[in-house]
């Protein structure tokens, strides 16, 4: 029996969907433990490409139980739509369960996300899905949870309580008309009716799975540098994508997690605002964007692209307690004459080996690069380390040494079979 946490080590979009999909084939249960439909997973199975935002990509492996854990914020409208589109593609959602403790994203959260972003002097670049405002209400103790959607009296009472906060804020600060309790009540009770068979105590379900010796995969969304505690605050999301968030977000004890795999791109990308020391604003950056199809799954925004930043991934190895790395998108670099890895930062003449907390310092950091020769050969057909060009192997070894963590998996293309287990 193994419980594995799979986390993003950069700014999200590391290819966790593909790695989850590959590992899900060997797992019995896949759990999302934080975030919401701000995430986007692209998974290619055969000829079809699936884009999932909320439902764990394990749903594409028949027989795998999928759980949306209590740490996730759930937009039921999006969830119902995603379930429907999977069913219409012939994929069963009978094995999908949603924690009764998960908080619900309401329409006023989506509206506030946009209005608050417009109000900010410094923009965060939020996905405007209502994620942050839903977590705010969770901590304000006025949130609505999935189990409330199946209880008309309680939902009416909780909506009244929430709207007593939200409507004056919307009307007096933002000039928005606000929301009617009756309209929300009808719509959200209907979601409760549709989703009732899947809403359950998922922590109990996980405990039973562990007792039966099942393999469990805990799937983080976003990435370490977007973590509310460990990320580049304030340019972060509102939850803990780091491995520490997996236990409370899934309803397990921290000592029950056996391994932590960090998913890392062969280069770096970022969507939204904030400093990015190895960003490439030149033709190489454009080449990486085009070859890597680096456009947001959720918002379609072009992603900022840059070289691999070992300072950042070393930091991710530390705050997640990584036991291994899964390196993705190696093939994107196939055509380059040389590849660079940032091994340290130069901050006003001082060499920094550790990722700084102060964003003003990070903004002033210049990358110190090690330059390695490119391999200039296609890697997409390689299925073992030996089948990779020797210079690509050297690149992998250099990254593992710099990060201080072994590489266990290498992905050389979007398809399931384009995966090398080292
Ligand atoms: P929010 O989570 O929508 O509030 O967005 C906060 C920040 O996290 C923004 O910079 C988003 O672009 C970023 N973000 C949120 N989810 C993802 C993701 O799945 N991949 C990459 N960036 C994300």
Coordinates of C-alpha atoms and ligand atoms in Angstrom, one line a residue:
X1 CA 0.0 0.0 0.0
X2 CA 1.4 3.4 -1.0
X3 CA 0.0 6.9 -0.6
X4 CA 1.8 9.2 -3.1
X5 CA 1.4 13.0 -3.2
X6 CA 2.0 14.5 -6.6
X7 CA 2.8 18.2 -6.5
X8 CA 3.8 21.0 -8.9
X9 CA 7.2 22.4 -8.2
X10 CA 7.0 25.6 -10.3
X11 CA 4.2 28.1 -11.1
X12 CA 1.7 25.4 -12.1
X13 CA 1.1 23.9 -15.5
X14 CA 4.0 21.4 -15.0
X15 CA 2.1 18.6 -16.7
X16 CA 0.6 17.1 -13.5
X17 CA -2.5 16.0 -15.5
X18 CA -0.4 13.8 -17.8
X19 CA 1.7 12.3 -14.9
X20 CA -1.5 11.8 -12.8
X21 CA -3.1 10.0 -15.8
X22 CA 0.0 7.8 -16.2
X23 CA 0.2 7.0 -12.5
X24 CA -3.6 6.7 -12.2
X25 CA -3.3 3.5 -14.3
X26 CA -1.4 2.0 -11.3
X27 CA -3.5 3.7 -8.6
X28 CA -6.9 2.7 -7.2
X29 CA -7.9 6.1 -5.9
X30 CA -7.0 9.6 -7.1
X31 CA -7.7 12.6 -4.8
X32 CA -7.7 16.3 -5.6
X33 CA -6.9 18.1 -2.3
X34 CA -7.0 21.9 -3.0
X35 CA -7.8 24.6 -5.5
X36 CA -10.8 24.5 -7.8
X37 CA -11.5 25.0 -11.4
X38 CA -8.7 27.6 -11.7
X39 CA -6.6 24.5 -12.5
X40 CA -6.6 23.0 -16.0
X41 CA -5.4 19.5 -16.9
X42 CA -4.9 18.5 -20.5
X43 CA -4.7 14.7 -21.0
X44 CA -4.3 13.0 -24.4
X45 CA -5.8 9.5 -24.6
X46 CA -5.6 7.9 -28.0
X47 CA -6.9 10.4 -30.5
X48 CA -8.9 12.4 -27.9
X49 CA -7.7 15.4 -25.9
X50 CA -9.5 15.9 -22.6
X51 CA -9.4 19.2 -20.7
X52 CA -10.4 18.9 -17.1
X53 CA -10.5 21.6 -14.5
X54 CA -12.0 20.1 -11.4
X55 CA -12.4 16.3 -11.8
X56 CA -9.1 14.4 -11.2
X57 CA -7.6 13.2 -14.5
X58 CA -7.8 9.7 -12.9
X59 CA -11.4 9.6 -14.1
X60 CA -10.0 8.6 -17.5
X61 CA -8.7 5.3 -16.1
X62 CA -11.6 2.9 -15.8
X63 CA -12.1 1.5 -12.3
X64 CA -10.1 4.2 -10.6
X65 CA -12.0 5.9 -7.8
X66 CA -11.8 9.7 -8.0
X67 CA -12.3 12.0 -5.0
X68 CA -12.7 15.8 -4.8
X69 CA -11.4 16.3 -1.3
X70 CA -12.6 18.7 1.4
X71 CA -9.8 21.1 0.7
X72 CA -11.1 21.8 -2.8
X73 CA -13.6 24.7 -3.5
X74 CA -16.2 23.3 -5.9
X75 CA -18.2 25.3 -8.4
X76 CA -21.2 22.9 -8.9
X77 CA -22.2 24.4 -12.2
X78 CA -18.7 23.6 -13.6
X79 CA -18.7 20.2 -11.9
X80 CA -22.0 19.2 -13.4
X81 CA -20.9 20.5 -16.9
X82 CA -17.6 18.5 -16.7
X83 CA -19.4 15.3 -15.6
X84 CA -21.9 15.7 -18.4
X85 CA -19.1 16.2 -21.1
X86 CA -17.2 13.2 -19.8
X87 CA -20.4 11.1 -19.9
X88 CA -21.1 12.3 -23.5
X89 CA -17.6 11.1 -24.4
X90 CA -18.5 7.6 -23.0
X91 CA -16.6 8.0 -19.7
X92 CA -18.4 6.9 -16.6
X93 CA -18.5 9.3 -13.6
X94 CA -20.0 6.6 -11.3
X95 CA -16.6 6.4 -9.4
X96 CA -16.5 10.1 -8.6
X97 CA -17.0 11.2 -5.0
X98 CA -17.1 14.7 -3.6
X99 CA -16.3 15.5 0.0
X100 CA -19.4 16.8 1.9
X101 CA -17.0 19.2 3.6
X102 CA -15.8 20.8 0.4
X103 CA -16.8 24.5 0.2
X104 CA -19.0 25.7 -2.7
X105 CA -18.1 28.5 -5.1
X106 CA -21.2 30.7 -5.4
X107 CA -21.9 33.3 -8.2
X108 CA -21.1 36.1 -5.8
X109 CA -17.6 34.7 -5.4
X110 CA -17.0 34.8 -9.2
X111 CA -18.3 38.4 -9.4
X112 CA -16.2 39.5 -6.4
X113 CA -13.1 37.8 -7.8
X114 CA -13.4 40.1 -10.9
X115 CA -14.4 43.2 -9.0
X116 CA -11.6 42.8 -6.4
X117 CA -9.0 42.2 -9.1
X118 CA -10.1 45.4 -11.0
X119 CA -9.9 47.2 -7.6
X120 CA -6.3 46.1 -6.9
X121 CA -3.5 48.6 -7.5
X122 CA -1.2 45.6 -8.2
X123 CA -3.0 42.9 -10.2
X124 CA -2.6 39.3 -9.3
X125 CA -3.8 37.9 -12.6
X126 CA -6.5 35.7 -11.0
X127 CA -8.4 33.3 -13.2
X128 CA -11.6 35.0 -12.0
X129 CA -13.2 31.6 -11.1
X130 CA -14.2 32.8 -7.6
X131 CA -11.5 30.6 -5.9
X132 CA -10.1 33.3 -3.6
X133 CA -13.4 34.7 -2.4
X134 CA -14.7 31.2 -1.7
X135 CA -11.7 30.4 0.5
X136 CA -12.2 33.9 2.2
X137 CA -15.7 32.8 3.2
X138 CA -14.5 29.5 4.4
X139 CA -12.1 31.2 6.8
X140 CA -14.8 33.9 7.6
X141 CA -16.9 30.9 8.7
X142 CA -19.8 31.9 6.4
X143 CA -19.1 29.4 3.7
X144 CA -21.5 26.9 2.2
X145 CA -20.4 23.3 2.0
X146 CA -21.4 20.5 -0.4
X147 CA -23.5 18.8 2.3
X148 CA -25.6 22.0 2.7
X149 CA -26.7 21.8 -1.0
X150 CA -28.9 18.8 0.0
X151 CA -30.6 20.5 3.0
X152 CA -33.1 23.2 1.8
X153 CA -33.7 24.8 5.2
X154 CA -30.0 25.0 6.1
X155 CA -29.1 26.2 2.6
X156 CA -31.7 29.0 2.9
X157 CA -30.3 30.1 6.3
X158 CA -26.7 30.0 5.1
X159 CA -27.5 32.0 2.0
X160 CA -29.2 34.6 4.0
X161 CA -26.2 34.8 6.3
X162 CA -23.7 35.0 3.4
X163 CA -25.8 37.6 1.5
X164 CA -26.0 39.8 4.6
X165 CA -22.2 40.2 4.1
X166 CA -22.0 40.1 0.3
X167 CA -24.9 42.3 -0.9
X168 CA -23.9 45.4 1.0
X169 CA -20.3 44.9 -0.1
X170 CA -21.3 44.4 -3.7
X171 CA -23.8 47.3 -3.7
X172 CA -22.0 49.9 -1.6
X173 CA -18.4 49.4 -2.6
X174 CA -18.7 48.0 -6.2
X175 CA -22.1 49.3 -7.4
X176 CA -23.2 45.8 -8.3
X177 CA -27.0 45.0 -7.8
X178 CA -26.2 42.0 -5.6
X179 CA -27.9 38.6 -5.5
X180 CA -31.4 37.3 -4.6
X181 CA -31.6 34.4 -2.0
X182 CA -34.5 32.8 -3.8
X183 CA -32.8 32.6 -7.2
X184 CA -29.6 31.1 -5.7
X185 CA -31.6 28.7 -3.5
X186 CA -33.5 27.2 -6.4
X187 CA -30.4 26.8 -8.6
X188 CA -28.1 25.4 -5.9
X189 CA -30.7 22.9 -4.5
X190 CA -30.9 21.6 -8.0
X191 CA -27.1 21.1 -8.1
X192 CA -27.5 19.3 -4.7
X193 CA -30.1 17.0 -6.2
X194 CA -27.9 16.1 -9.2
X195 CA -24.8 15.6 -7.1
X196 CA -26.3 14.0 -4.0
X197 CA -25.3 10.4 -5.0
X198 CA -21.6 11.5 -5.2
X199 CA -21.5 13.7 -2.0
X200 CA -20.0 11.7 0.9
X201 CA -17.5 11.5 3.8
X202 CA -14.5 11.0 1.5
X203 CA -12.0 10.8 4.4
X204 CA -13.8 7.7 5.6
X205 CA -13.7 6.4 2.0
X206 CA -9.9 7.0 2.0
X207 CA -9.4 5.2 5.3
X208 CA -11.3 2.2 4.0
X209 CA -9.2 2.2 0.8
X210 CA -6.0 2.3 2.9
X211 CA -7.2 -0.5 5.1
X212 CA -7.8 -2.6 2.0
X213 CA -4.2 -1.9 0.8
X214 CA -5.2 0.2 -2.1
X215 CA -2.8 2.6 -3.9
X216 CA -3.8 6.3 -3.4
X217 CA -2.6 9.2 -5.4
X218 CA -3.0 12.7 -4.0
X219 CA -3.1 15.2 -6.8
X220 CA -2.1 18.8 -6.2
X221 CA -3.3 21.6 -8.5
X222 CA -1.2 24.7 -9.3
X223 CA 2.4 24.6 -8.0
X224 CA 4.7 25.4 -5.1
X225 CA 5.4 29.0 -6.2
X226 CA 1.6 29.6 -6.2
X227 CA 1.2 28.3 -2.7
X228 CA -0.4 30.8 -0.3
X229 CA 2.4 30.3 2.3
X230 CA 5.4 29.3 0.2
X231 CA 4.7 31.0 -3.1
X232 CA 5.6 34.4 -4.5
X233 CA 3.0 36.2 -2.3
X234 CA 0.8 38.1 -3.2
X235 CA 1.0 36.6 -6.8
X236 CA -0.3 33.3 -5.5
X237 CA -3.5 31.2 -5.3
X238 CA -5.5 30.9 -2.1
X239 CA -4.6 27.4 -1.0
X240 CA -1.7 25.1 -0.2
X241 CA -0.7 23.1 -3.3
X242 CA 2.5 22.0 -1.5
X243 CA 2.6 18.5 -0.1
X244 CA 1.7 19.8 3.4
X245 CA -1.7 20.7 2.1
X246 CA -2.4 17.2 1.0
X247 CA -3.2 15.7 4.4
X248 CA -5.8 18.2 5.6
X249 CA -7.1 18.7 2.1
X250 CA -7.8 15.0 1.6
X251 CA -8.6 14.0 5.2
X252 CA -5.6 11.8 5.9
X253 CA -2.8 12.0 8.5
X254 CA 0.5 13.5 7.4
X255 CA 2.3 10.3 8.5
X256 CA 0.2 8.3 6.0
X257 CA 1.9 9.9 2.9
X258 CA 4.7 7.6 1.8
X259 CA 6.2 9.5 -1.1
X260 CA 6.1 13.0 -2.6
X261 CA 6.8 13.3 -6.3
X262 CA 7.4 16.8 -7.7
X263 CA 6.3 17.4 -11.3
X264 CA 8.7 19.8 -13.0
X265 CA 9.0 21.1 -16.5
X266 CA 12.2 20.9 -18.4
X267 CA 12.0 24.7 -18.5
X268 CA 9.9 27.2 -16.6
X269 CA 6.5 28.9 -17.3
X270 CA 4.3 31.3 -15.5
X271 CA 0.8 32.8 -16.1
X272 CA -0.3 35.9 -14.4
X273 CA 1.8 38.6 -12.8
X274 CA 4.9 38.5 -10.6
X275 CA 8.7 38.3 -10.9
X276 CA 10.3 35.5 -13.0
X277 CA 14.1 35.6 -13.0
X278 CA 14.7 33.2 -15.9
X279 CA 12.0 34.6 -18.1
X280 CA 12.9 34.8 -21.8
X281 CA 11.3 37.6 -23.8
X282 CA 13.2 36.8 -26.9
X283 CA 12.9 34.3 -29.9
X284 CA 13.9 31.4 -27.7
X285 CA 11.0 32.2 -25.3
X286 CA 8.6 32.3 -28.3
X287 CA 10.0 29.0 -29.6
X288 CA 9.5 27.3 -26.2
X289 CA 5.9 28.7 -26.1
X290 CA 5.0 27.5 -29.5
X291 CA 6.7 24.0 -29.2
X292 CA 5.3 23.5 -25.7
X293 CA 1.8 24.9 -26.7
X294 CA 2.2 27.2 -23.6
X295 CA -1.3 28.7 -23.5
X296 CA -3.5 28.5 -20.4
X297 CA -5.9 25.5 -20.3
X298 CA -8.3 27.6 -18.2
X299 CA -8.0 31.1 -19.6
X300 CA -6.1 30.6 -22.9
X301 CA -3.6 33.3 -21.9
X302 CA -0.1 32.9 -23.4
X303 CA 2.3 31.6 -20.7
X304 CA 5.6 33.4 -20.0
X305 CA 8.5 31.1 -20.7
X306 CA 12.1 30.8 -19.5
X307 CA 15.0 28.5 -18.6
X308 CA 15.0 25.9 -15.9
X309 CA 15.5 27.5 -12.5
X310 CA 17.2 25.1 -10.1
X311 CA 17.2 27.7 -7.3
X312 CA 13.4 27.6 -7.4
X313 CA 13.1 23.8 -7.7
X314 CA 15.6 23.3 -4.9
X315 CA 13.3 25.4 -2.8
X316 CA 10.3 23.3 -3.9
X317 CA 12.2 20.1 -3.0
X318 CA 12.7 21.6 0.5
X319 CA 9.2 22.8 1.3
X320 CA 7.5 19.7 -0.2
X321 CA 10.0 17.1 1.2
X322 CA 10.2 15.8 -2.4
X323 CA 11.3 12.1 -2.7
X324 CA 11.5 12.2 -6.5
X325 CA 11.0 14.3 -9.6
X326 CA 8.8 13.7 -12.7
X327 CA 10.3 15.8 -15.5
X328 CA 7.9 16.8 -18.3
X329 CA 8.1 18.4 -21.7
X330 CA 11.8 17.4 -22.3
X331 CA 11.0 17.1 -26.1
X332 CA 10.1 20.8 -26.3
X333 CA 13.9 21.6 -26.0
X334 CA 14.9 19.1 -28.7
X335 CA 15.7 21.7 -31.3
X336 CA 17.9 24.0 -29.2
X337 CA 21.6 24.3 -29.8
X338 CA 22.2 24.9 -26.1
X339 CA 20.2 24.8 -23.0
X340 CA 20.6 26.8 -19.8
X341 CA 20.0 26.1 -16.2
X342 CA 19.9 28.8 -13.5
X343 CA 22.1 27.5 -10.7
X344 CA 22.1 30.6 -8.4
X345 CA 21.0 34.2 -8.4
X346 CA 23.1 37.3 -8.5
X347 CA 21.6 39.8 -6.2
X348 CA 23.5 43.1 -6.5
X349 CA 26.8 41.3 -6.7
X350 CA 25.9 38.8 -4.0
X351 CA 25.5 35.1 -4.9
X352 CA 22.2 33.6 -3.6
X353 CA 21.8 29.9 -3.5
X354 CA 18.4 30.0 -1.8
X355 CA 15.1 31.3 -3.1
X356 CA 14.4 34.7 -1.5
X357 CA 11.1 35.6 0.3
X358 CA 11.3 39.3 -0.5
X359 CA 9.8 39.9 -4.0
X360 CA 11.8 43.1 -4.3
X361 CA 15.0 41.0 -3.9
X362 CA 13.6 38.4 -6.4
X363 CA 12.8 41.2 -8.9
X364 CA 16.4 42.3 -8.7
X365 CA 17.9 38.8 -9.0
X366 CA 19.8 38.0 -12.2
X367 CA 20.1 34.3 -13.0
X368 CA 23.6 32.7 -13.0
X369 CA 23.5 30.1 -15.7
X370 CA 25.3 26.9 -16.5
X371 CA 25.1 26.4 -20.2
X372 CA 24.8 22.8 -21.5
X373 CA 25.0 21.6 -25.1
X374 CA 21.6 20.9 -26.7
X375 CA 20.9 17.4 -28.1
X376 CA 19.2 18.5 -31.3
X377 CA 17.5 15.2 -31.8
X378 CA 13.9 14.2 -31.3
X379 CA 13.3 12.5 -28.0
X380 CA 9.5 11.7 -28.5
X381 CA 10.1 8.0 -29.4
X382 CA 12.5 7.2 -26.5
X383 CA 11.2 4.8 -24.0
X384 CA 14.2 4.3 -21.8
X385 CA 17.1 6.4 -20.5
X386 CA 19.5 4.7 -23.0
X387 CA 17.3 5.7 -25.9
X388 CA 17.7 9.4 -25.0
X389 CA 20.5 11.3 -26.7
X390 CA 23.5 11.4 -24.3
X391 CA 23.4 15.2 -24.1
X392 CA 19.7 14.9 -23.0
X393 CA 20.8 12.4 -20.3
X394 CA 23.5 14.9 -19.2
X395 CA 20.8 17.6 -18.9
X396 CA 18.7 15.3 -16.7
X397 CA 21.6 14.4 -14.5
X398 CA 22.6 18.0 -14.1
X399 CA 19.1 18.9 -13.0
X400 CA 18.9 16.0 -10.5
X401 CA 22.2 17.0 -9.1
X402 CA 21.3 20.7 -8.8
X403 CA 17.9 20.0 -7.2
X404 CA 19.3 17.3 -5.0
X405 CA 16.5 14.9 -5.9
X406 CA 16.4 11.9 -8.2
X407 CA 14.4 12.0 -11.4
X408 CA 12.0 9.0 -11.5
X409 CA 9.9 9.8 -14.5
X410 CA 10.6 11.6 -17.8
X411 CA 7.8 12.7 -20.2
X412 CA 8.8 13.1 -23.8
X413 CA 5.4 13.9 -25.3
X414 CA 1.7 14.3 -24.4
X415 CA 0.7 10.7 -25.0
X416 CA 0.6 8.1 -22.2
X417 CA 3.2 5.9 -23.9
X418 CA 5.6 8.8 -24.2
X419 CA 6.8 8.3 -20.7
X420 CA 10.1 6.9 -19.4
X421 CA 10.3 5.3 -15.9
X422 CA 13.9 5.6 -14.7
Ligands
LIG1 P1 -6.5 32.3 -8.7 O1 -6.1 31.0 -8.2 O2 -7.6 32.2 -9.8 O3 -6.9 33.3 -7.7 O4 -5.2 33.0 -9.4 C1 -4.1 33.4 -8.7 C2 -2.8 33.2 -9.5 O5 -2.6 31.8 -9.6 C3 -2.8 33.8 -10.9 O6 -1.5 34.2 -11.2 C4 -3.2 32.6 -11.7 O7 -2.7 32.7 -13.1 C5 -2.5 31.5 -11.0 N1 -3.1 30.2 -11.2 C6 -4.2 29.7 -10.7 N2 -4.4 28.4 -11.1 C7 -3.4 28.1 -11.9 C8 -3.1 26.9 -12.6 O8 -3.7 25.9 -12.6 N3 -1.9 27.0 -13.4 C9 -1.1 28.1 -13.4 N4 -1.4 29.2 -12.8 C10 -2.5 29.2 -12.0

